[in-house]
Amino acid sequence: MNKSYLETMPDNNGFFGKFGGSFIPPALEKPFEEIKQAYKELKNSPKFIEDLRYVRKHYQGRPTPISFAKNLTNFCGGAKIYLKREDLNHTGAHKLNHCMAEVILAKHLGKKKVIAETGAGQHGVALATAAAYFGLECEIHMGEVDIAKEHPNVVRMKILGAKVIPATHGLKTLKEAVDSAFEAYLADTQNSIYCIGSVVGPHPFPMMVRDFQSVIGFESREQFLEHENKLPDNVVACVGGGSNAMGIFSGFIDDKQVELYGVEPMGKGDKIGEHSASLTYGEEGIMHGFNSIMLKDEQGNPAPVYSIGSGIDYPSVGPEHAYLKESGRSKVGLCDDNEAVDAFYKLSQLEGIIPALESAHAVGFAMKLAKTLDKEKTILVSLSGRGDKDIDFVINNYPIPNSKF
């Protein structure tokens, strides 16, 4: 019997084709090997699986539903749009799916503290939640720009007992938060564990986070069959690092008839520093311990990036997304700031669902795609998070439309 894609990728060294791997300083080799071995032991452990199932059902509120966006579909006038409602997962986004599992792993290793970076704050809130639930200390590194922009999530993290550390160098956004978190982890690998917030970083994190997020895809597959009695024609998700996208893609990756679209932020334009579209404009390069596709400046260093969505302004992308794109299994969609804000308001006013700005990029692309397809075609969108964190920023910069049409 042929093995499934998820059983064969990545290889033993953490490579998806030529992408991935582990490019880390010698001081990190032993702790990362420790994490890899612990995950290898735990992932098939009946106790670990039982604990995770219990937490997902009785604490997170899984499975999250799939909703048919009837009014948005009618507005677009083409393919049927469905939403996988990760905004209804506890804490309001998909991030808790891997955070609860990572903290169980930390406890298994006898660690006392979890350290992480966050952009939009959803990973930070989710990790602070998991740390509170399991009784560990939590330290979150966040760019100063994002701290100001995502104030509600910063407050939530502090209420949950996390220590929030500002990243004050460079562009003061997501890349700098990752730099800062790595430095803190390097200083105390004995007592702490670095809980990476996406399918990025050195092996085993791209694989581990994908596996923990694959619950989205497996639920979606079963639920969509209930709705339509067939698989979706298209699956759409926003991509920064790419955890929600790999989560939902996992349920359909072996079904070649299902088109997979990773939607990148086109920001304000196509010049360096105006967008975060790594897969579209990037080239192969190593950053933060893994080889992938990244945006580079003239000196070959990580380029400055921008997006209205704080969780997707990253100059690289998960190595598995680079592999899927290069192998032709996935396609890249684009959505700029204005299209994302339009989708934010359209989904709010037509469906009563306020999405995160990151998720609004996926919705914005799905709206464009729907208009090009026949009405019997279907699109399943990963609605990766809710928009509470973004409402102040949006209404201060993009006035509420007078009419939803």
PDB file of C-alpha atoms in Angstrom, residues 91-93 118-123 125 142 146 148-154 156 308-312 344 354-360 384-394:
ATOM      1  CA  THR A  91      -8.863  32.142  22.006  1.00  0.00           C
ATOM      2  CA  GLY A  92     -10.259  33.010  18.564  1.00  0.00           C
ATOM      3  CA  ALA A  93      -7.778  31.460  16.145  1.00  0.00           C
ATOM      4  CA  THR A 118       4.151  36.565  18.007  1.00  0.00           C
ATOM      5  CA  GLY A 119       3.103  38.955  15.230  1.00  0.00           C
ATOM      6  CA  ALA A 120      -0.616  39.621  15.440  1.00  0.00           C
ATOM      7  CA  GLY A 121      -0.606  38.310  19.004  1.00  0.00           C
ATOM      8  CA  GLN A 122      -2.770  35.232  18.365  1.00  0.00           C
ATOM      9  CA  HIS A 123       0.089  32.782  18.880  1.00  0.00           C
ATOM     10  CA  VAL A 125      -2.405  34.586  23.418  1.00  0.00           C
ATOM     11  CA  MET A 142       6.634  40.897  20.076  1.00  0.00           C
ATOM     12  CA  ASP A 146       2.842  45.128  16.567  1.00  0.00           C
ATOM     13  CA  ALA A 148       0.986  49.209  19.451  1.00  0.00           C
ATOM     14  CA  LYS A 149      -1.133  47.845  16.587  1.00  0.00           C
ATOM     15  CA  GLU A 150      -2.472  44.750  18.375  1.00  0.00           C
ATOM     16  CA  HIS A 151      -3.025  46.266  21.832  1.00  0.00           C
ATOM     17  CA  PRO A 152      -6.052  44.062  22.753  1.00  0.00           C
ATOM     18  CA  ASN A 153      -3.978  40.900  22.341  1.00  0.00           C
ATOM     19  CA  VAL A 154      -1.090  42.343  24.365  1.00  0.00           C
ATOM     20  CA  ARG A 156      -4.925  39.472  26.924  1.00  0.00           C
ATOM     21  CA  ILE A 308      -1.722  45.256   7.050  1.00  0.00           C
ATOM     22  CA  GLY A 309      -1.996  41.839   8.744  1.00  0.00           C
ATOM     23  CA  SER A 310       0.599  41.683  11.535  1.00  0.00           C
ATOM     24  CA  GLY A 311       0.630  37.881  11.562  1.00  0.00           C
ATOM     25  CA  ILE A 312       1.689  37.524   7.924  1.00  0.00           C
ATOM     26  CA  PHE A 344     -13.108  42.320   6.251  1.00  0.00           C
ATOM     27  CA  ILE A 354     -15.731  39.786  11.764  1.00  0.00           C
ATOM     28  CA  PRO A 355     -12.514  38.123  10.508  1.00  0.00           C
ATOM     29  CA  ALA A 356      -8.903  38.725  11.471  1.00  0.00           C
ATOM     30  CA  LEU A 357      -7.103  40.852   8.882  1.00  0.00           C
ATOM     31  CA  GLU A 358      -4.879  37.851   8.112  1.00  0.00           C
ATOM     32  CA  SER A 359      -7.930  35.674   7.383  1.00  0.00           C
ATOM     33  CA  ALA A 360      -9.481  38.529   5.382  1.00  0.00           C
ATOM     34  CA  SER A 384      -8.032  31.282  10.627  1.00  0.00           C
ATOM     35  CA  GLY A 385      -9.068  33.841  13.251  1.00  0.00           C
ATOM     36  CA  ARG A 386     -11.557  36.422  14.457  1.00  0.00           C
ATOM     37  CA  GLY A 387     -11.071  40.152  14.119  1.00  0.00           C
ATOM     38  CA  ASP A 388     -11.530  41.540  17.640  1.00  0.00           C
ATOM     39  CA  LYS A 389      -7.828  42.382  17.746  1.00  0.00           C
ATOM     40  CA  ASP A 390      -8.035  44.406  14.513  1.00  0.00           C
ATOM     41  CA  ILE A 391     -11.202  46.477  14.881  1.00  0.00           C
ATOM     42  CA  ASP A 392      -9.611  49.588  16.413  1.00  0.00           C
ATOM     43  CA  PHE A 393      -6.854  49.674  13.798  1.00  0.00           C
ATOM     44  CA  VAL A 394      -9.298  49.130  10.911  1.00  0.00           C
TER      45      VAL A 394
END
